[in-house]
Tab-separated table of C-alpha atoms in Angstrom:
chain	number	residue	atom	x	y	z
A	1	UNK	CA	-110.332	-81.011	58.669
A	2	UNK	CA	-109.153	-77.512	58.126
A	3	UNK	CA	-106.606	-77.789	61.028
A	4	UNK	CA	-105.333	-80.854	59.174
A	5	UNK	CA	-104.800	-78.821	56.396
A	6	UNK	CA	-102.899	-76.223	57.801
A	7	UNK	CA	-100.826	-78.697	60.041
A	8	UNK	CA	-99.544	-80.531	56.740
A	9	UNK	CA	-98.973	-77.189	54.797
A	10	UNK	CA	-96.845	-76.636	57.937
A	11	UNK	CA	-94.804	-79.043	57.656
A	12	UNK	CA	-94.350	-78.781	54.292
A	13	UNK	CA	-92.981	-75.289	54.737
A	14	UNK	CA	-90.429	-76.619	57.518
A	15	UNK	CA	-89.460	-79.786	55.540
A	16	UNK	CA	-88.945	-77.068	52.440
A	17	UNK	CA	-87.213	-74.877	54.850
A	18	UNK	CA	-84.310	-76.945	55.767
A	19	UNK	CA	-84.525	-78.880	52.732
A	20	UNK	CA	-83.524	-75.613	50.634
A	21	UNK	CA	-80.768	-74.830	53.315
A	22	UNK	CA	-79.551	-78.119	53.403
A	23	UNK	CA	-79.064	-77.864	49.454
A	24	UNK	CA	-77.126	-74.464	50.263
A	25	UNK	CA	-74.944	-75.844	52.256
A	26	UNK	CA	-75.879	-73.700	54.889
A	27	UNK	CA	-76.100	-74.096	59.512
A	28	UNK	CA	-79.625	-74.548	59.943
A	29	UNK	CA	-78.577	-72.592	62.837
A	30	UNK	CA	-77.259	-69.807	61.066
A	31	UNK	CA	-80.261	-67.510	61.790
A	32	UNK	CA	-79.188	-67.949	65.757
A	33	UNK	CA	-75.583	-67.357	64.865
A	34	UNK	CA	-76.953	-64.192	63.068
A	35	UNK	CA	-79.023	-63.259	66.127
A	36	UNK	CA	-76.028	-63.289	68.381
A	37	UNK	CA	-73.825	-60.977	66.352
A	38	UNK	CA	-76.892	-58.520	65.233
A	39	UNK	CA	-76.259	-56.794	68.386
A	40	UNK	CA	-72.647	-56.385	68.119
A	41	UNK	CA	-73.394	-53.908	64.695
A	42	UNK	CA	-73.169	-50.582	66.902
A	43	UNK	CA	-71.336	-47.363	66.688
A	44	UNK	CA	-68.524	-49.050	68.151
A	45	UNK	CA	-68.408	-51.200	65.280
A	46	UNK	CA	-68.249	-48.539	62.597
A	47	UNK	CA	-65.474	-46.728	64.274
A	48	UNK	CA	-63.305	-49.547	64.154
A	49	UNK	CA	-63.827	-49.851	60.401
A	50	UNK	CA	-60.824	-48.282	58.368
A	51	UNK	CA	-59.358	-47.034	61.644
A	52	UNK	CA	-55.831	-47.688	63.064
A	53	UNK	CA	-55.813	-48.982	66.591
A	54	UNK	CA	-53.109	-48.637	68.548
A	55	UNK	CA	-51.853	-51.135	70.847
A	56	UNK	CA	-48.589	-49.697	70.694
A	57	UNK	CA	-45.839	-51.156	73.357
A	58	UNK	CA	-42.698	-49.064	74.834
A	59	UNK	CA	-39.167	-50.300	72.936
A	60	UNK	CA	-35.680	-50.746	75.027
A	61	UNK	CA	-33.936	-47.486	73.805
A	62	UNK	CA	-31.098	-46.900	75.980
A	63	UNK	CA	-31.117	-43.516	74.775
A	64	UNK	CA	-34.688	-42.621	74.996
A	65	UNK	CA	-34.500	-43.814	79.021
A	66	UNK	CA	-30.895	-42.002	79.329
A	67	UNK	CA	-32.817	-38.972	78.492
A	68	UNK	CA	-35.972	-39.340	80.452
A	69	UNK	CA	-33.773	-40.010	83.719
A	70	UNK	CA	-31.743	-36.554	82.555
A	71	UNK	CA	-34.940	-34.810	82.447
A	72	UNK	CA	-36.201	-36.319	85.832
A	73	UNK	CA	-32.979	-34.984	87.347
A	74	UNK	CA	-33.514	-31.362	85.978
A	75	UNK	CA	-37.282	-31.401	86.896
A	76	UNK	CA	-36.547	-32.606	90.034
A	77	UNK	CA	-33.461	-30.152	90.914
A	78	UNK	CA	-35.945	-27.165	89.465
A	79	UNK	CA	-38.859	-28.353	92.604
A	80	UNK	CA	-35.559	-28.584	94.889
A	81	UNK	CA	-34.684	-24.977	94.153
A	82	UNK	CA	-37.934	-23.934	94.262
A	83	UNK	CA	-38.888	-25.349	97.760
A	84	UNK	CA	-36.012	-23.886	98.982
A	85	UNK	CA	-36.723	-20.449	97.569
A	86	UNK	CA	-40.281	-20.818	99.112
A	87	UNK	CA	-38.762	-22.085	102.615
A	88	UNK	CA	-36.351	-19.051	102.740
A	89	UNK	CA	-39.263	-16.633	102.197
A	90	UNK	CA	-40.964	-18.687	105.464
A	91	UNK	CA	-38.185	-17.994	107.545
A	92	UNK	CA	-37.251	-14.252	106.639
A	93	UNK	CA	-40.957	-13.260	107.490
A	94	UNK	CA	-40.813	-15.541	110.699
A	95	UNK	CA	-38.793	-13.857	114.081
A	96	UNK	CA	-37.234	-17.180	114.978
A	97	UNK	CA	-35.638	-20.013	113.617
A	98	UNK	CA	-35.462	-24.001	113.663
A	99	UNK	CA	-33.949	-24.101	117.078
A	100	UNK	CA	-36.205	-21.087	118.410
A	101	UNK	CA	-33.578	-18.930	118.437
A	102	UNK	CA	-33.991	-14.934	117.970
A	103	UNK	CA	-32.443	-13.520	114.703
B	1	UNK	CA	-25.584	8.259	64.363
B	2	UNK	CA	-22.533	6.321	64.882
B	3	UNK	CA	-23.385	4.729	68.513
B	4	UNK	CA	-26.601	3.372	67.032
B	5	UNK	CA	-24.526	1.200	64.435
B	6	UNK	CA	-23.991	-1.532	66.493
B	7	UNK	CA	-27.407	-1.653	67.961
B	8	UNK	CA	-28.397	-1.846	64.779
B	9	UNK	CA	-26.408	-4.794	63.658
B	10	UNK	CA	-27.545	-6.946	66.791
B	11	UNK	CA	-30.797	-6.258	65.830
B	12	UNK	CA	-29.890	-7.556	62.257
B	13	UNK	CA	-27.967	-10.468	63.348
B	14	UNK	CA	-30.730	-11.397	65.761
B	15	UNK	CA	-33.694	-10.722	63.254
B	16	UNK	CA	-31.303	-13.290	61.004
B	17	UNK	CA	-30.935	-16.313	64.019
B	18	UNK	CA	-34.648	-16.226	64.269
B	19	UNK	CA	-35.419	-16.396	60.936
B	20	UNK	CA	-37.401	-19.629	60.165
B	21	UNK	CA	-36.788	-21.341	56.549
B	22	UNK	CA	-39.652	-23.017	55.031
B	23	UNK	CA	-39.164	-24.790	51.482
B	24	UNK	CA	-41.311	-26.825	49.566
B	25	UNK	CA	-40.317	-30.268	48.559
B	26	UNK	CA	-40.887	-32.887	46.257
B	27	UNK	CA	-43.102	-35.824	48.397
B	28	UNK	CA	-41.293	-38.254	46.427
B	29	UNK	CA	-37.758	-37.485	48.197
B	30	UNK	CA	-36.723	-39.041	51.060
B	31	UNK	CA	-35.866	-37.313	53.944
B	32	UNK	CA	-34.568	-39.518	57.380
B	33	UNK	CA	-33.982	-37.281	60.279
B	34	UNK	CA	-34.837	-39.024	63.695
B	35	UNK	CA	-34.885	-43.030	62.094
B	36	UNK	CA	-38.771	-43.483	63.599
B	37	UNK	CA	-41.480	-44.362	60.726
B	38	UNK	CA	-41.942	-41.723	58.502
B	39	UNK	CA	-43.719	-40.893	54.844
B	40	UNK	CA	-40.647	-42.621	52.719
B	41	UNK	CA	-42.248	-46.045	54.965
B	42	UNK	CA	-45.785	-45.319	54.453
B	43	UNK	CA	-45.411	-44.507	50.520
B	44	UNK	CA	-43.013	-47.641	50.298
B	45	UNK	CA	-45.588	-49.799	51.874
B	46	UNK	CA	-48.288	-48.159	49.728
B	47	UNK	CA	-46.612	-48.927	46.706
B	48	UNK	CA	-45.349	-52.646	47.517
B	49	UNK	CA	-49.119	-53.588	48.647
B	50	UNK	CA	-50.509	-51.846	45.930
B	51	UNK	CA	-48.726	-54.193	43.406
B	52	UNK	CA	-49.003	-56.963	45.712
B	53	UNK	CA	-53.175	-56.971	45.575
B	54	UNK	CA	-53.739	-55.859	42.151
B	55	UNK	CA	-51.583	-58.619	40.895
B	56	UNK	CA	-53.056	-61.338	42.447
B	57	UNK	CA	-55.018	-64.080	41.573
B	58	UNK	CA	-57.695	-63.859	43.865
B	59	UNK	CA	-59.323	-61.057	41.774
B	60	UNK	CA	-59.647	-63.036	38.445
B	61	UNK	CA	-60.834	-66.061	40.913
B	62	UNK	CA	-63.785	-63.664	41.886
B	63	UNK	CA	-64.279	-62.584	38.538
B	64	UNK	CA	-64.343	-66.152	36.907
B	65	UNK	CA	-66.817	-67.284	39.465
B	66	UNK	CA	-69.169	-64.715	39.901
B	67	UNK	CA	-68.780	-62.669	36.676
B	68	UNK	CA	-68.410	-59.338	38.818
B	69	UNK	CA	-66.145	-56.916	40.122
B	70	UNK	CA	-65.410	-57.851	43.676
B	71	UNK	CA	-66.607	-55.306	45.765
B	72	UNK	CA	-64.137	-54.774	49.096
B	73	UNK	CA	-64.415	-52.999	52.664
B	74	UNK	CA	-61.900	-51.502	54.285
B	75	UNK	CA	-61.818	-52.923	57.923
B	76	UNK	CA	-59.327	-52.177	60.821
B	77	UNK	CA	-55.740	-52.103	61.002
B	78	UNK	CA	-53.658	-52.874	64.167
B	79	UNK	CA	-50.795	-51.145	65.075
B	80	UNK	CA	-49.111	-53.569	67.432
B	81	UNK	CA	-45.998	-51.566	66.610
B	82	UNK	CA	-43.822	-49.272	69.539
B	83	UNK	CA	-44.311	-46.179	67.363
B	84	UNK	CA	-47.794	-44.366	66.281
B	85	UNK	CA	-48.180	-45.475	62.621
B	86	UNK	CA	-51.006	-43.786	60.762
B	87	UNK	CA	-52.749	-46.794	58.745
B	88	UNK	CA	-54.755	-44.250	56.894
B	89	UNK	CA	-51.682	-43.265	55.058
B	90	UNK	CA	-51.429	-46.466	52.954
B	91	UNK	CA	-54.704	-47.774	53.153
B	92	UNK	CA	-56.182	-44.438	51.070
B	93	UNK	CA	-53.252	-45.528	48.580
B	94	UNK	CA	-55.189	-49.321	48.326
B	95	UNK	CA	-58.671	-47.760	48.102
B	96	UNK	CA	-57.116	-45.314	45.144
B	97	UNK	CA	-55.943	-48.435	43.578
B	98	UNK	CA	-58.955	-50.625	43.572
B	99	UNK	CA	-61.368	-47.316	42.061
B	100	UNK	CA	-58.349	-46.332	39.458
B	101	UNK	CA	-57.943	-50.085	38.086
B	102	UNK	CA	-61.959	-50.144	37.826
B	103	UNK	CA	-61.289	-53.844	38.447
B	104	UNK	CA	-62.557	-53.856	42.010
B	105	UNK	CA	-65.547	-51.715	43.342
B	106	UNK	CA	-65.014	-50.467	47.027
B	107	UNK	CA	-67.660	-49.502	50.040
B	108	UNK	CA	-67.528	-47.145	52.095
B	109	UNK	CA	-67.052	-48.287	56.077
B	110	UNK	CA	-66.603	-46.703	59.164
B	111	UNK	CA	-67.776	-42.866	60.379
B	112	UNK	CA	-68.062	-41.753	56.571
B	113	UNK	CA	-70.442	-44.435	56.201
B	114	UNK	CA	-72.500	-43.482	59.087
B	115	UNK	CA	-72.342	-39.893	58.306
B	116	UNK	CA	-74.181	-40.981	54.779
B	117	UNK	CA	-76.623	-43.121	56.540
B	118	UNK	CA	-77.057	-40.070	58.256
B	119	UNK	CA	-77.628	-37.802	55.434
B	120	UNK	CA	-79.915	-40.650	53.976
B	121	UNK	CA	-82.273	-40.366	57.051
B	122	UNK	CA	-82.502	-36.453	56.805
B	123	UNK	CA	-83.383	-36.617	53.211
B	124	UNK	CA	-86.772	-38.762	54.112
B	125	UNK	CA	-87.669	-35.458	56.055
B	126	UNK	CA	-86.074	-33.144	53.723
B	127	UNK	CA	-85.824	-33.814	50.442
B	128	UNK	CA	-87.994	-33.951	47.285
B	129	UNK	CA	-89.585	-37.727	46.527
B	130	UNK	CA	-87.977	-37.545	43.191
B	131	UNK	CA	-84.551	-37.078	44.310
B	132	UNK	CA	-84.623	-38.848	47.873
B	133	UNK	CA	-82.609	-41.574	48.480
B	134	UNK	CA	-83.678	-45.024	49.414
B	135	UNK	CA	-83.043	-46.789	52.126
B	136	UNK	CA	-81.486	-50.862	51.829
B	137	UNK	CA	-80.065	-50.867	48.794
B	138	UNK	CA	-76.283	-50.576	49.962
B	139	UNK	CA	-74.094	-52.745	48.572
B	140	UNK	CA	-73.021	-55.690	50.078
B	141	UNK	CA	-69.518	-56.511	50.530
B	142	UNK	CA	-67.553	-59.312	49.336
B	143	UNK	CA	-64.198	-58.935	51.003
B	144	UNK	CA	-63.290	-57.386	54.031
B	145	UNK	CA	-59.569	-55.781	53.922
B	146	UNK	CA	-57.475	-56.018	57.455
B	147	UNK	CA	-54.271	-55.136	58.716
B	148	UNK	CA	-51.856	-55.741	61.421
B	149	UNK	CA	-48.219	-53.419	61.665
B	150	UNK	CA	-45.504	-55.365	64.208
B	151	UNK	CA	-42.203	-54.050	64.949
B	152	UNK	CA	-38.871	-55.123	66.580
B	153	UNK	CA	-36.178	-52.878	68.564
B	154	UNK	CA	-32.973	-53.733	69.057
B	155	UNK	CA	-30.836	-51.206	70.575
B	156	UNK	CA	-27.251	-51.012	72.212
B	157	UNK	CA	-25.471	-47.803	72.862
B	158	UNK	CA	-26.044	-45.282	69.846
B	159	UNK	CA	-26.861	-47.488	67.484
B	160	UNK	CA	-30.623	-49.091	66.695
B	161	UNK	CA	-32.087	-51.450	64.182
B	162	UNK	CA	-35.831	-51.386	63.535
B	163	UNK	CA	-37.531	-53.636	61.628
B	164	UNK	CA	-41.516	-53.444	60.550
B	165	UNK	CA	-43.477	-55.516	59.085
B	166	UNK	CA	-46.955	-54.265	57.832
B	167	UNK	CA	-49.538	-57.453	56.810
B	168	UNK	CA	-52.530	-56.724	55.288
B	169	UNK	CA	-55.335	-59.721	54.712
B	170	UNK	CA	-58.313	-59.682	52.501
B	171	UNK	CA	-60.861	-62.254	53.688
B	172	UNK	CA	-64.375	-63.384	52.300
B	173	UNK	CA	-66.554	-61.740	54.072
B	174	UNK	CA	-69.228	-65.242	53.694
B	175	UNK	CA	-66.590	-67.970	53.921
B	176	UNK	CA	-63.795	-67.035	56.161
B	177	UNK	CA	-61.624	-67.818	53.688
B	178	UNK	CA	-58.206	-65.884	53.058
B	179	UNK	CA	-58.046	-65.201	49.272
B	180	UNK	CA	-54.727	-62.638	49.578
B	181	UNK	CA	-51.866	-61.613	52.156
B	182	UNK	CA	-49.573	-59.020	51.110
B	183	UNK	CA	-46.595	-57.841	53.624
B	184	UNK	CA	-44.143	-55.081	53.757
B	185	UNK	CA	-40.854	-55.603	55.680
B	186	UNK	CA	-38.839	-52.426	56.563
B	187	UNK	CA	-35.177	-52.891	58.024
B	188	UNK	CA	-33.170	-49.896	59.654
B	189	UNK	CA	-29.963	-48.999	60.687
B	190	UNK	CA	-29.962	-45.558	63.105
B	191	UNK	CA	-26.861	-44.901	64.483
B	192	UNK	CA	-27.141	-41.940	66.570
């Protein structure tokens, strides 16, 4: 008898349940749709809020690339120089040279 | 004495080339020296959105309907742009806006708001029962504010025109729905 009781009272709650969110006009599976996003609310989350996030891309400025190719040159000259001046130091402390010949 | 004199006046004329000039200027004028975005943009943007949101109808929608300020978070802005543009700049200007006018109430978000939480949770351990904060009784949000900042290049020899276009959206935060869009549209001529 008591089961009985607490079967109907049960039901009652569930048929109140939906019946009130029904009347909302709200999912009845909005607590699942809540469930999937709850984990989502990390620190991740927060630091996206009033942040600026760059997804920047690189514009066709002739004159931007002109430059970069200018300073590729000069940084690339500069290592030439500088391999030489280290190559020269090799041979002056070495008794022969490329062809094994005595200096 | 006399052979020194024109050691002397190198060292005068050089002290002079390496002298650095520092002013202070108004941060109303407008200043252009390399064409990229700069503070005239940001202010300009500020000002045009500013107007834009406050003089909407979306606000006395709220108001009519719920018979309360809305109360706004500021979410995140993209910057889909080929330059590094600073949100922040304009979005503080929004924020000022909504607290000045008194008309809309405004949450805080992000790392301040987790540095508060923060704060909240020490004060369980630390401070006095009378004056400790509880916990839950945030306010909720009604609109979230978002942003997106495009740009276009076109360049051919020395000369450039960039054009930006900053959007900013405010949506409900329980419906979805868009209840404003405000844009501002930058054009410029560099010719270098």
């Amino acid at each position: 008898m008591k089961k009985g009781y607490l079967l109907a009272l049960l039901i009652a709650l569930v048929f109140c349940g939906i019946a009130s969110a029904q009347s909302s006009d709200q999912n009845p599976r909005a607590r699942e749709a809540y469930l999937a996003y709850e984990k989502q609310v990390d620190s991740l989350h927060a630091a996206s809020m009033g942040a600026t996030i760059d997804k920047t891309y690189e514009a066709y400025d002739p004159l931007l690339i002109r430059q970069q190719r200018r300073e590729e040159r000069r940084e690339f000259r500069r290592q030439l120089k500088l391999e030489r001046a280290r190559s020269r130091r090799f041979y002056f402390g070495y008794p022969y040279d490329y062809y094994g010949y005595r200096w | 004495m006399k052979p020194f004199i024109p050691f002397l006046l190198f060292a005068l004329f050089l002290g002079f080339a390496c002298n650095r000039q520092v002013q202070r200027i108004e941060t109303e004028s407008t200043i252009d020296l390399s064409g990229r975005w700069n503070d005239t943009d940001a202010r300009l943007t500020a000002a045009e959105l500013v107007t834009e949101i406050m003089g909407r109808p979306w606000l006395e929608r709220h108001v009519s309907k719920t018979g309360k300020e809305p109360v706004v978070i500021v979410g995140m802005v993209e910057n889909k742009s080929h330059e590094h543009i600073e949100a922040e700049v304009f979005t503080k200007e929004l924020e000022k806006a909504f607290i000045q006018s008194g008309r809309v109430r405004l949450v805080q978000g992000g790392e301040k708001r987790e540095q508060i939480r923060r704060e909240r949770a020490d004060q369980q351990n630390n401070a006095s029962q009378s004056t400790m904060k509880q916990w839950g009784l945030e306010i909720g949000a009604d609109y979230m504010l978002q942003g997106s900042i495009n740009s276009i290049m076109d360049a051919y020899k020395r000369k450039k025109v960039i054009y930006y276009q900053i959007d900013m959206e405010l949506t409900n935060l329980e419906t979805n729905e868009v209840v404003w869009i405000g844009d501002k549209k930058i054009k410029k001529f560099v010719k270098n």
